[in-house]
Amino acid sequence: MSPKLYLVLVLLALGAYLFWLTREQLAAMQIKKKGVAYGKAVMAAVETHYVELKDKSVLLVEDKGYQVVDDSKWKAELDKFITMVVRPKVEGFIRTRSDQAVFHQFATTMLLQLLDGDVFPVSSLSKSMQPARSSRPARLKSC
């Protein structure tokens, strides 16, 4: 075989490898972008409706006695909240049924973790949404 043919084969193999590598990196970036969007949407929605969700989590869970707890109404309310409030914020990222299932599982898990405490957890997202405050006191101008 001629050296030119070897060169063409090596270049084709290198091109295929670079294509595969770029494709894998692109897929990883898209997954990360979806995760960040899902997280921001859930965090913003829960922060806005924290008190109401916390109240409903207490009111809709029924103790049947004998250590039996019926939380079906609470789970239905969570599903309704995710569908009506959170999902419209990330509609552009949900294209397939598997995306929908992943989003629903992610949102449910994150929502339950956020509602686990007595107060809404302060996060870097919450801090970044607030205006910056100066650590120096304001000076008054003298006339």
mmCIF file of N, CA and C in Angstrom:
data_model
loop_
_atom_site.group_PDB
_atom_site.id
_atom_site.type_symbol
_atom_site.label_atom_id
_atom_site.label_comp_id
_atom_site.label_asym_id
_atom_site.label_seq_id
_atom_site.Cartn_x
_atom_site.Cartn_y
_atom_site.Cartn_z
ATOM 1 N N MET A 1 0.841 -1.176 0.000
ATOM 2 C CA MET A 1 0.000 0.000 0.000
ATOM 3 C C MET A 1 0.883 1.235 0.000
ATOM 4 N N SER A 2 0.379 2.260 -0.592
ATOM 5 C CA SER A 2 1.183 3.472 -0.720
ATOM 6 C C SER A 2 1.084 4.299 0.565
ATOM 7 N N PRO A 3 2.077 5.129 0.798
ATOM 8 C CA PRO A 3 2.069 5.992 1.995
ATOM 9 C C PRO A 3 0.883 6.963 2.006
ATOM 10 N N LYS A 4 0.450 7.378 0.811
ATOM 11 C CA LYS A 4 -0.699 8.300 0.762
ATOM 12 C C LYS A 4 -1.959 7.630 1.291
ATOM 13 N N LEU A 5 -2.126 6.361 0.975
ATOM 14 C CA LEU A 5 -3.290 5.626 1.451
ATOM 15 C C LEU A 5 -3.248 5.483 2.977
ATOM 16 N N TYR A 6 -2.059 5.181 3.535
ATOM 17 C CA TYR A 6 -1.900 5.118 4.988
ATOM 18 C C TYR A 6 -2.250 6.460 5.627
ATOM 19 N N LEU A 7 -1.801 7.529 5.029
ATOM 20 C CA LEU A 7 -2.070 8.866 5.542
ATOM 21 C C LEU A 7 -3.570 9.158 5.536
ATOM 22 N N VAL A 8 -4.241 8.791 4.443
ATOM 23 C CA VAL A 8 -5.684 9.011 4.357
ATOM 24 C C VAL A 8 -6.421 8.190 5.424
ATOM 25 N N LEU A 9 -6.025 6.949 5.636
ATOM 26 C CA LEU A 9 -6.651 6.102 6.640
ATOM 27 C C LEU A 9 -6.433 6.649 8.052
ATOM 28 N N VAL A 10 -5.234 7.109 8.332
ATOM 29 C CA VAL A 10 -4.934 7.689 9.645
ATOM 30 C C VAL A 10 -5.747 8.960 9.852
ATOM 31 N N LEU A 11 -5.841 9.792 8.827
ATOM 32 C CA LEU A 11 -6.616 11.027 8.950
ATOM 33 C C LEU A 11 -8.107 10.732 9.132
ATOM 34 N N LEU A 12 -8.619 9.715 8.448
ATOM 35 C CA LEU A 12 -10.017 9.326 8.640
ATOM 36 C C LEU A 12 -10.254 8.820 10.064
ATOM 37 N N ALA A 13 -9.344 8.014 10.574
ATOM 38 C CA ALA A 13 -9.479 7.504 11.938
ATOM 39 C C ALA A 13 -9.408 8.644 12.948
ATOM 40 N N LEU A 14 -8.496 9.572 12.733
ATOM 41 C CA LEU A 14 -8.371 10.731 13.619
ATOM 42 C C LEU A 14 -9.636 11.588 13.561
ATOM 43 N N GLY A 15 -10.161 11.802 12.379
ATOM 44 C CA GLY A 15 -11.392 12.576 12.224
ATOM 45 C C GLY A 15 -12.564 11.907 12.924
ATOM 46 N N ALA A 16 -12.680 10.587 12.794
ATOM 47 C CA ALA A 16 -13.764 9.856 13.458
ATOM 48 C C ALA A 16 -13.634 9.959 14.974
ATOM 49 N N TYR A 17 -12.402 9.846 15.481
ATOM 50 C CA TYR A 17 -12.171 9.961 16.924
ATOM 51 C C TYR A 17 -12.534 11.363 17.414
ATOM 52 N N LEU A 18 -12.110 12.386 16.701
ATOM 53 C CA LEU A 18 -12.424 13.764 17.109
ATOM 54 C C LEU A 18 -13.928 14.030 17.044
ATOM 55 N N PHE A 19 -14.591 13.469 16.038
ATOM 56 C CA PHE A 19 -16.040 13.613 15.944
ATOM 57 C C PHE A 19 -16.720 12.971 17.150
ATOM 58 N N TRP A 20 -16.294 11.761 17.512
ATOM 59 C CA TRP A 20 -16.859 11.055 18.660
ATOM 60 C C TRP A 20 -16.602 11.827 19.945
ATOM 61 N N LEU A 21 -15.397 12.335 20.122
ATOM 62 C CA LEU A 21 -15.031 13.080 21.318
ATOM 63 C C LEU A 21 -15.862 14.359 21.443
ATOM 64 N N THR A 22 -16.002 15.083 20.348
ATOM 65 C CA THR A 22 -16.782 16.320 20.355
ATOM 66 C C THR A 22 -18.248 16.030 20.660
ATOM 67 N N ARG A 23 -18.756 14.956 20.084
ATOM 68 C CA ARG A 23 -20.149 14.577 20.307
ATOM 69 C C ARG A 23 -20.398 14.227 21.774
ATOM 70 N N GLU A 24 -19.470 13.518 22.395
ATOM 71 C CA GLU A 24 -19.596 13.163 23.817
ATOM 72 C C GLU A 24 -19.556 14.407 24.694
ATOM 73 N N GLN A 25 -18.657 15.331 24.383
ATOM 74 C CA GLN A 25 -18.561 16.564 25.170
ATOM 75 C C GLN A 25 -19.814 17.414 25.006
ATOM 76 N N LEU A 26 -20.356 17.467 23.814
ATOM 77 C CA LEU A 26 -21.574 18.232 23.561
ATOM 78 C C LEU A 26 -22.744 17.641 24.346
ATOM 79 N N ALA A 27 -22.857 16.319 24.351
ATOM 80 C CA ALA A 27 -23.935 15.666 25.103
ATOM 81 C C ALA A 27 -23.784 15.941 26.599
ATOM 82 N N ALA A 28 -22.568 15.886 27.114
ATOM 83 C CA ALA A 28 -22.336 16.163 28.538
ATOM 84 C C ALA A 28 -22.685 17.611 28.877
ATOM 85 N N MET A 29 -22.352 18.541 27.999
ATOM 86 C CA MET A 29 -22.685 19.948 28.239
ATOM 87 C C MET A 29 -24.194 20.163 28.236
ATOM 88 N N GLN A 30 -24.899 19.491 27.335
ATOM 89 C CA GLN A 30 -26.350 19.629 27.274
ATOM 90 C C GLN A 30 -27.017 19.055 28.526
ATOM 91 N N ILE A 31 -26.501 17.940 29.017
ATOM 92 C CA ILE A 31 -27.050 17.348 30.243
ATOM 93 C C ILE A 31 -26.823 18.277 31.424
ATOM 94 N N LYS A 32 -25.642 18.861 31.501
ATOM 95 C CA LYS A 32 -25.344 19.793 32.590
ATOM 96 C C LYS A 32 -26.245 21.032 32.498
ATOM 97 N N LYS A 33 -26.442 21.526 31.287
ATOM 98 C CA LYS A 33 -27.294 22.703 31.080
ATOM 99 C C LYS A 33 -28.731 22.412 31.515
ATOM 100 N N LYS A 34 -29.236 21.210 31.187
ATOM 101 C CA LYS A 34 -30.581 20.816 31.613
ATOM 102 C C LYS A 34 -30.670 20.764 33.136
ATOM 103 N N GLY A 35 -29.675 20.159 33.751
ATOM 104 C CA GLY A 35 -29.674 20.032 35.208
ATOM 105 C C GLY A 35 -29.680 21.379 35.903
ATOM 106 N N VAL A 36 -28.893 22.305 35.395
ATOM 107 C CA VAL A 36 -28.848 23.653 35.983
ATOM 108 C C VAL A 36 -30.195 24.349 35.794
ATOM 109 N N ALA A 37 -30.780 24.224 34.609
ATOM 110 C CA ALA A 37 -32.082 24.853 34.348
ATOM 111 C C ALA A 37 -33.163 24.251 35.243
ATOM 112 N N TYR A 38 -33.170 22.922 35.384
ATOM 113 C CA TYR A 38 -34.137 22.269 36.254
ATOM 114 C C TYR A 38 -33.965 22.761 37.690
ATOM 115 N N GLY A 39 -32.740 22.802 38.162
ATOM 116 C CA GLY A 39 -32.473 23.225 39.533
ATOM 117 C C GLY A 39 -32.897 24.659 39.802
ATOM 118 N N LYS A 40 -32.581 25.555 38.867
ATOM 119 C CA LYS A 40 -32.973 26.959 39.047
ATOM 120 C C LYS A 40 -34.490 27.119 39.052
ATOM 121 N N ALA A 41 -35.167 26.379 38.183
ATOM 122 C CA ALA A 41 -36.627 26.483 38.113
ATOM 123 C C ALA A 41 -37.277 25.986 39.404
ATOM 124 N N VAL A 42 -36.817 24.852 39.906
ATOM 125 C CA VAL A 42 -37.370 24.309 41.146
ATOM 126 C C VAL A 42 -37.074 25.245 42.308
ATOM 127 N N MET A 43 -35.841 25.723 42.379
ATOM 128 C CA MET A 43 -35.438 26.597 43.486
ATOM 129 C C MET A 43 -36.268 27.874 43.493
ATOM 130 N N ALA A 44 -36.452 28.500 42.350
ATOM 131 C CA ALA A 44 -37.217 29.746 42.277
ATOM 132 C C ALA A 44 -38.683 29.505 42.633
ATOM 133 N N ALA A 45 -39.249 28.412 42.144
ATOM 134 C CA ALA A 45 -40.663 28.129 42.419
ATOM 135 C C ALA A 45 -40.883 27.827 43.900
ATOM 136 N N VAL A 46 -40.005 27.047 44.487
ATOM 137 C CA VAL A 46 -40.161 26.704 45.896
ATOM 138 C C VAL A 46 -39.925 27.932 46.770
ATOM 139 N N GLU A 47 -38.966 28.752 46.392
ATOM 140 C CA GLU A 47 -38.705 29.961 47.173
ATOM 141 C C GLU A 47 -39.932 30.879 47.167
ATOM 142 N N THR A 48 -40.600 30.970 46.043
ATOM 143 C CA THR A 48 -41.786 31.819 45.932
ATOM 144 C C THR A 48 -42.960 31.263 46.735
ATOM 145 N N HIS A 49 -43.145 29.945 46.721
ATOM 146 C CA HIS A 49 -44.323 29.325 47.319
ATOM 147 C C HIS A 49 -43.990 28.483 48.548
ATOM 148 N N TYR A 50 -42.885 28.780 49.217
ATOM 149 C CA TYR A 50 -42.401 27.934 50.311
ATOM 150 C C TYR A 50 -43.427 27.778 51.433
ATOM 151 N N VAL A 51 -43.983 28.874 51.914
ATOM 152 C CA VAL A 51 -44.898 28.823 53.055
ATOM 153 C C VAL A 51 -46.151 28.012 52.710
ATOM 154 N N GLU A 52 -46.693 28.253 51.538
ATOM 155 C CA GLU A 52 -47.891 27.519 51.126
ATOM 156 C C GLU A 52 -47.606 26.028 50.981
ATOM 157 N N LEU A 53 -46.469 25.681 50.377
ATOM 158 C CA LEU A 53 -46.115 24.269 50.232
ATOM 159 C C LEU A 53 -45.892 23.614 51.593
ATOM 160 N N LYS A 54 -45.241 24.341 52.480
ATOM 161 C CA LYS A 54 -44.970 23.796 53.815
ATOM 162 C C LYS A 54 -46.287 23.546 54.564
ATOM 163 N N ASP A 55 -47.237 24.487 54.463
ATOM 164 C CA ASP A 55 -48.541 24.312 55.096
ATOM 165 C C ASP A 55 -49.278 23.109 54.521
ATOM 166 N N LYS A 56 -49.259 22.987 53.195
ATOM 167 C CA LYS A 56 -49.958 21.868 52.550
ATOM 168 C C LYS A 56 -49.304 20.527 52.886
ATOM 169 N N SER A 57 -47.982 20.537 53.068
ATOM 170 C CA SER A 57 -47.314 19.283 53.422
ATOM 171 C C SER A 57 -47.780 18.784 54.786
ATOM 172 N N VAL A 58 -48.137 19.699 55.671
ATOM 173 C CA VAL A 58 -48.638 19.313 56.991
ATOM 174 C C VAL A 58 -50.123 18.940 56.922
ATOM 175 N N LEU A 59 -50.903 19.730 56.197
ATOM 176 C CA LEU A 59 -52.346 19.523 56.157
ATOM 177 C C LEU A 59 -52.767 18.297 55.346
ATOM 178 N N LEU A 60 -52.042 17.972 54.291
ATOM 179 C CA LEU A 60 -52.479 16.912 53.380
ATOM 180 C C LEU A 60 -51.946 15.523 53.726
ATOM 181 N N VAL A 61 -51.103 15.431 54.735
ATOM 182 C CA VAL A 61 -50.618 14.121 55.182
ATOM 183 C C VAL A 61 -51.484 13.699 56.363
ATOM 184 N N GLU A 62 -52.127 12.553 56.233
ATOM 185 C CA GLU A 62 -53.086 12.096 57.231
ATOM 186 C C GLU A 62 -52.552 10.880 57.985
ATOM 187 N N ASP A 63 -52.598 10.961 59.300
ATOM 188 C CA ASP A 63 -52.185 9.849 60.151
ATOM 189 C C ASP A 63 -53.387 8.947 60.374
ATOM 190 N N LYS A 64 -53.316 7.727 59.871
ATOM 191 C CA LYS A 64 -54.433 6.782 59.975
ATOM 192 C C LYS A 64 -54.396 5.984 61.281
ATOM 193 N N GLY A 65 -53.344 6.158 62.058
ATOM 194 C CA GLY A 65 -53.184 5.378 63.277
ATOM 195 C C GLY A 65 -52.400 4.110 63.006
ATOM 196 N N TYR A 66 -51.924 3.505 64.053
ATOM 197 C CA TYR A 66 -51.138 2.276 63.949
ATOM 198 C C TYR A 66 -49.903 2.442 63.065
ATOM 199 N N GLN A 67 -49.315 3.614 63.115
ATOM 200 C CA GLN A 67 -48.121 3.969 62.335
ATOM 201 C C GLN A 67 -48.358 3.902 60.818
ATOM 202 N N VAL A 68 -49.589 4.147 60.393
ATOM 203 C CA VAL A 68 -49.929 4.184 58.975
ATOM 204 C C VAL A 68 -50.181 5.641 58.592
ATOM 205 N N VAL A 69 -49.458 6.112 57.591
ATOM 206 C CA VAL A 69 -49.572 7.493 57.143
ATOM 207 C C VAL A 69 -50.045 7.494 55.694
ATOM 208 N N ASP A 70 -51.082 8.275 55.422
ATOM 209 C CA ASP A 70 -51.605 8.403 54.055
ATOM 210 C C ASP A 70 -51.137 9.745 53.493
ATOM 211 N N ASP A 71 -50.167 9.699 52.601
ATOM 212 C CA ASP A 71 -49.653 10.936 52.002
ATOM 213 C C ASP A 71 -50.017 11.043 50.521
ATOM 214 N N SER A 72 -51.044 10.328 50.092
ATOM 215 C CA SER A 72 -51.431 10.336 48.677
ATOM 216 C C SER A 72 -51.901 11.724 48.225
ATOM 217 N N LYS A 73 -52.621 12.440 49.100
ATOM 218 C CA LYS A 73 -53.075 13.785 48.741
ATOM 219 C C LYS A 73 -51.887 14.736 48.601
ATOM 220 N N TRP A 74 -50.891 14.586 49.463
ATOM 221 C CA TRP A 74 -49.687 15.430 49.397
ATOM 222 C C TRP A 74 -48.907 15.137 48.117
ATOM 223 N N LYS A 75 -48.783 13.873 47.764
ATOM 224 C CA LYS A 75 -48.072 13.511 46.535
ATOM 225 C C LYS A 75 -48.801 14.052 45.300
ATOM 226 N N ALA A 76 -50.131 13.999 45.329
ATOM 227 C CA ALA A 76 -50.907 14.552 44.219
ATOM 228 C C ALA A 76 -50.711 16.066 44.127
ATOM 229 N N GLU A 77 -50.639 16.737 45.279
ATOM 230 C CA GLU A 77 -50.402 18.187 45.298
ATOM 231 C C GLU A 77 -49.000 18.521 44.773
ATOM 232 N N LEU A 78 -48.014 17.704 45.120
ATOM 233 C CA LEU A 78 -46.652 17.904 44.590
ATOM 234 C C LEU A 78 -46.641 17.776 43.077
ATOM 235 N N ASP A 79 -47.302 16.744 42.570
ATOM 236 C CA ASP A 79 -47.368 16.551 41.119
ATOM 237 C C ASP A 79 -48.038 17.745 40.439
ATOM 238 N N LYS A 80 -49.116 18.241 41.044
ATOM 239 C CA LYS A 80 -49.818 19.393 40.490
ATOM 240 C C LYS A 80 -48.919 20.632 40.497
ATOM 241 N N PHE A 81 -48.194 20.845 41.581
ATOM 242 C CA PHE A 81 -47.293 21.993 41.680
ATOM 243 C C PHE A 81 -46.187 21.918 40.631
ATOM 244 N N ILE A 82 -45.611 20.747 40.491
ATOM 245 C CA ILE A 82 -44.531 20.570 39.510
ATOM 246 C C ILE A 82 -45.062 20.803 38.096
ATOM 247 N N THR A 83 -46.231 20.258 37.793
ATOM 248 C CA THR A 83 -46.808 20.385 36.458
ATOM 249 C C THR A 83 -47.237 21.819 36.146
ATOM 250 N N MET A 84 -47.861 22.487 37.116
ATOM 251 C CA MET A 84 -48.436 23.805 36.849
ATOM 252 C C MET A 84 -47.464 24.959 37.048
ATOM 253 N N VAL A 85 -46.517 24.830 37.976
ATOM 254 C CA VAL A 85 -45.659 25.966 38.319
ATOM 255 C C VAL A 85 -44.238 25.802 37.799
ATOM 256 N N VAL A 86 -43.649 24.641 38.028
ATOM 257 C CA VAL A 86 -42.223 24.460 37.705
ATOM 258 C C VAL A 86 -42.014 24.111 36.236
ATOM 259 N N ARG A 87 -42.777 23.168 35.726
ATOM 260 C CA ARG A 87 -42.539 22.673 34.367
ATOM 261 C C ARG A 87 -42.622 23.746 33.277
ATOM 262 N N PRO A 88 -43.556 24.697 33.331
ATOM 263 C CA PRO A 88 -43.591 25.716 32.274
ATOM 264 C C PRO A 88 -42.291 26.520 32.163
ATOM 265 N N LYS A 89 -41.510 26.590 33.236
ATOM 266 C CA LYS A 89 -40.255 27.348 33.202
ATOM 267 C C LYS A 89 -39.155 26.615 32.442
ATOM 268 N N VAL A 90 -39.287 25.300 32.289
ATOM 269 C CA VAL A 90 -38.251 24.512 31.611
ATOM 270 C C VAL A 90 -38.817 23.733 30.427
ATOM 271 N N GLU A 91 -39.926 24.180 29.894
ATOM 272 C CA GLU A 91 -40.594 23.469 28.804
ATOM 273 C C GLU A 91 -39.673 23.251 27.599
ATOM 274 N N GLY A 92 -38.785 24.191 27.330
ATOM 275 C CA GLY A 92 -37.887 24.072 26.190
ATOM 276 C C GLY A 92 -36.870 22.947 26.305
ATOM 277 N N PHE A 93 -36.603 22.489 27.526
ATOM 278 C CA PHE A 93 -35.628 21.423 27.736
ATOM 279 C C PHE A 93 -36.265 20.038 27.706
ATOM 280 N N ILE A 94 -37.577 19.967 27.784
ATOM 281 C CA ILE A 94 -38.271 18.676 27.829
ATOM 282 C C ILE A 94 -38.796 18.361 26.441
ATOM 283 N N ARG A 95 -38.129 17.420 25.771
ATOM 284 C CA ARG A 95 -38.481 17.090 24.391
ATOM 285 C C ARG A 95 -39.063 15.680 24.247
ATOM 286 N N THR A 96 -38.647 14.772 25.112
ATOM 287 C CA THR A 96 -39.082 13.382 25.005
ATOM 288 C C THR A 96 -39.720 12.934 26.317
ATOM 289 N N ARG A 97 -40.304 11.748 26.282
ATOM 290 C CA ARG A 97 -40.900 11.187 27.499
ATOM 291 C C ARG A 97 -39.823 10.900 28.548
ATOM 292 N N SER A 98 -38.652 10.502 28.111
ATOM 293 C CA SER A 98 -37.588 10.240 29.078
ATOM 294 C C SER A 98 -37.127 11.544 29.734
ATOM 295 N N ASP A 99 -37.068 12.637 28.963
ATOM 296 C CA ASP A 99 -36.760 13.944 29.557
ATOM 297 C C ASP A 99 -37.807 14.314 30.598
ATOM 298 N N GLN A 100 -39.068 14.033 30.275
ATOM 299 C CA GLN A 100 -40.163 14.336 31.187
ATOM 300 C C GLN A 100 -40.035 13.519 32.473
ATOM 301 N N ALA A 101 -39.707 12.250 32.354
ATOM 302 C CA ALA A 101 -39.561 11.396 33.536
ATOM 303 C C ALA A 101 -38.380 11.838 34.398
ATOM 304 N N VAL A 102 -37.257 12.167 33.739
ATOM 305 C CA VAL A 102 -36.070 12.624 34.474
ATOM 306 C C VAL A 102 -36.377 13.934 35.188
ATOM 307 N N PHE A 103 -37.038 14.858 34.491
ATOM 308 C CA PHE A 103 -37.378 16.134 35.115
ATOM 309 C C PHE A 103 -38.301 15.935 36.307
ATOM 310 N N HIS A 104 -39.313 15.107 36.149
ATOM 311 C CA HIS A 104 -40.277 14.913 37.234
ATOM 312 C C HIS A 104 -39.604 14.302 38.460
ATOM 313 N N GLN A 105 -38.746 13.318 38.243
ATOM 314 C CA GLN A 105 -38.034 12.688 39.363
ATOM 315 C C GLN A 105 -37.093 13.689 40.033
ATOM 316 N N PHE A 106 -36.368 14.451 39.218
ATOM 317 C CA PHE A 106 -35.446 15.466 39.739
ATOM 318 C C PHE A 106 -36.203 16.509 40.547
ATOM 319 N N ALA A 107 -37.293 17.040 39.980
ATOM 320 C CA ALA A 107 -38.053 18.102 40.638
ATOM 321 C C ALA A 107 -38.683 17.599 41.935
ATOM 322 N N THR A 108 -39.224 16.387 41.930
ATOM 323 C CA THR A 108 -39.829 15.835 43.138
ATOM 324 C C THR A 108 -38.798 15.666 44.243
ATOM 325 N N THR A 109 -37.660 15.102 43.905
ATOM 326 C CA THR A 109 -36.613 14.881 44.902
ATOM 327 C C THR A 109 -36.091 16.200 45.462
ATOM 328 N N MET A 110 -35.814 17.160 44.593
ATOM 329 C CA MET A 110 -35.290 18.445 45.050
ATOM 330 C C MET A 110 -36.321 19.196 45.880
ATOM 331 N N LEU A 111 -37.579 19.151 45.456
ATOM 332 C CA LEU A 111 -38.645 19.832 46.184
ATOM 333 C C LEU A 111 -38.792 19.258 47.588
ATOM 334 N N LEU A 112 -38.774 17.947 47.717
ATOM 335 C CA LEU A 112 -38.889 17.326 49.037
ATOM 336 C C LEU A 112 -37.698 17.665 49.926
ATOM 337 N N GLN A 113 -36.510 17.736 49.344
ATOM 338 C CA GLN A 113 -35.333 18.100 50.128
ATOM 339 C C GLN A 113 -35.403 19.553 50.589
ATOM 340 N N LEU A 114 -35.885 20.443 49.724
ATOM 341 C CA LEU A 114 -36.003 21.849 50.102
ATOM 342 C C LEU A 114 -37.057 22.054 51.188
ATOM 343 N N LEU A 115 -38.114 21.251 51.161
ATOM 344 C CA LEU A 115 -39.186 21.387 52.149
ATOM 345 C C LEU A 115 -38.908 20.628 53.441
ATOM 346 N N ASP A 116 -37.785 19.937 53.501
ATOM 347 C CA ASP A 116 -37.452 19.123 54.661
ATOM 348 C C ASP A 116 -37.185 19.972 55.906
ATOM 349 N N GLY A 117 -36.619 21.154 55.737
ATOM 350 C CA GLY A 117 -36.295 22.003 56.880
ATOM 351 C C GLY A 117 -37.447 22.892 57.288
ATOM 352 N N ASP A 118 -37.240 23.633 58.373
ATOM 353 C CA ASP A 118 -38.271 24.542 58.870
ATOM 354 C C ASP A 118 -38.290 25.876 58.140
ATOM 355 N N VAL A 119 -37.144 26.281 57.595
ATOM 356 C CA VAL A 119 -37.056 27.532 56.843
ATOM 357 C C VAL A 119 -36.421 27.240 55.497
ATOM 358 N N PHE A 120 -36.679 28.116 54.542
ATOM 359 C CA PHE A 120 -36.105 27.927 53.211
ATOM 360 C C PHE A 120 -34.592 28.074 53.289
ATOM 361 N N PRO A 121 -33.840 27.122 52.765
ATOM 362 C CA PRO A 121 -32.375 27.209 52.838
ATOM 363 C C PRO A 121 -31.838 28.358 51.994
ATOM 364 N N VAL A 122 -30.885 29.085 52.544
ATOM 365 C CA VAL A 122 -30.241 30.166 51.805
ATOM 366 C C VAL A 122 -29.189 29.534 50.924
ATOM 367 N N SER A 123 -29.212 29.889 49.654
ATOM 368 C CA SER A 123 -28.285 29.286 48.710
ATOM 369 C C SER A 123 -27.550 30.367 47.941
ATOM 370 N N SER A 124 -26.594 29.930 47.158
ATOM 371 C CA SER A 124 -25.869 30.878 46.317
ATOM 372 C C SER A 124 -26.796 31.460 45.261
ATOM 373 N N LEU A 125 -27.813 30.677 44.827
ATOM 374 C CA LEU A 125 -28.785 31.191 43.867
ATOM 375 C C LEU A 125 -29.571 32.334 44.492
ATOM 376 N N SER A 126 -30.023 32.153 45.730
ATOM 377 C CA SER A 126 -30.781 33.202 46.402
ATOM 378 C C SER A 126 -29.920 34.434 46.618
ATOM 379 N N LYS A 127 -28.660 34.207 46.972
ATOM 380 C CA LYS A 127 -27.763 35.340 47.194
ATOM 381 C C LYS A 127 -27.465 36.076 45.896
ATOM 382 N N SER A 128 -27.331 35.332 44.804
ATOM 383 C CA SER A 128 -26.998 35.973 43.536
ATOM 384 C C SER A 128 -28.177 36.760 42.981
ATOM 385 N N MET A 129 -29.390 36.427 43.401
ATOM 386 C CA MET A 129 -30.567 37.128 42.906
ATOM 387 C C MET A 129 -30.817 38.420 43.680
ATOM 388 N N GLN A 130 -30.170 38.570 44.850
ATOM 389 C CA GLN A 130 -30.346 39.772 45.645
ATOM 390 C C GLN A 130 -29.336 40.816 45.199
ATOM 391 N N PRO A 131 -29.683 42.102 45.335
ATOM 392 C CA PRO A 131 -28.720 43.139 44.959
ATOM 393 C C PRO A 131 -27.522 43.126 45.896
ATOM 394 N N ALA A 132 -26.390 43.475 45.341
ATOM 395 C CA ALA A 132 -25.156 43.484 46.129
ATOM 396 C C ALA A 132 -25.208 44.624 47.139
ATOM 397 N N ARG A 133 -24.646 44.337 48.323
ATOM 398 C CA ARG A 133 -24.606 45.348 49.370
ATOM 399 C C ARG A 133 -23.163 45.710 49.628
ATOM 400 N N SER A 134 -22.932 46.963 49.845
ATOM 401 C CA SER A 134 -21.588 47.436 50.118
ATOM 402 C C SER A 134 -21.270 47.224 51.584
ATOM 403 N N SER A 135 -20.043 46.820 51.858
ATOM 404 C CA SER A 135 -19.640 46.608 53.247
ATOM 405 C C SER A 135 -19.253 47.930 53.907
ATOM 406 N N ARG A 136 -18.994 48.959 53.110
ATOM 407 C CA ARG A 136 -18.638 50.269 53.678
ATOM 408 C C ARG A 136 -19.885 51.106 53.913
ATOM 409 N N PRO A 137 -19.912 51.846 55.015
ATOM 410 C CA PRO A 137 -21.063 52.714 55.240
ATOM 411 C C PRO A 137 -21.045 53.890 54.266
ATOM 412 N N ALA A 138 -22.221 54.352 53.934
ATOM 413 C CA ALA A 138 -22.330 55.478 52.998
ATOM 414 C C ALA A 138 -21.832 56.750 53.670
ATOM 415 N N ARG A 139 -21.117 57.561 52.934
ATOM 416 C CA ARG A 139 -20.609 58.829 53.463
ATOM 417 C C ARG A 139 -21.547 59.956 53.076
ATOM 418 N N LEU A 140 -21.722 60.846 53.988
ATOM 419 C CA LEU A 140 -22.539 62.018 53.715
ATOM 420 C C LEU A 140 -21.653 63.105 53.157
ATOM 421 N N LYS A 141 -22.143 63.789 52.147
ATOM 422 C CA LYS A 141 -21.368 64.892 51.557
ATOM 423 C C LYS A 141 -21.526 66.120 52.431
ATOM 424 N N SER A 142 -20.446 66.773 52.674
ATOM 425 C CA SER A 142 -20.517 68.030 53.439
ATOM 426 C C SER A 142 -20.627 69.196 52.487
ATOM 427 N N CYS A 143 -21.366 70.187 52.885
ATOM 428 C CA CYS A 143 -21.588 71.356 52.031
ATOM 429 C C CYS A 143 -20.508 72.379 52.180
#
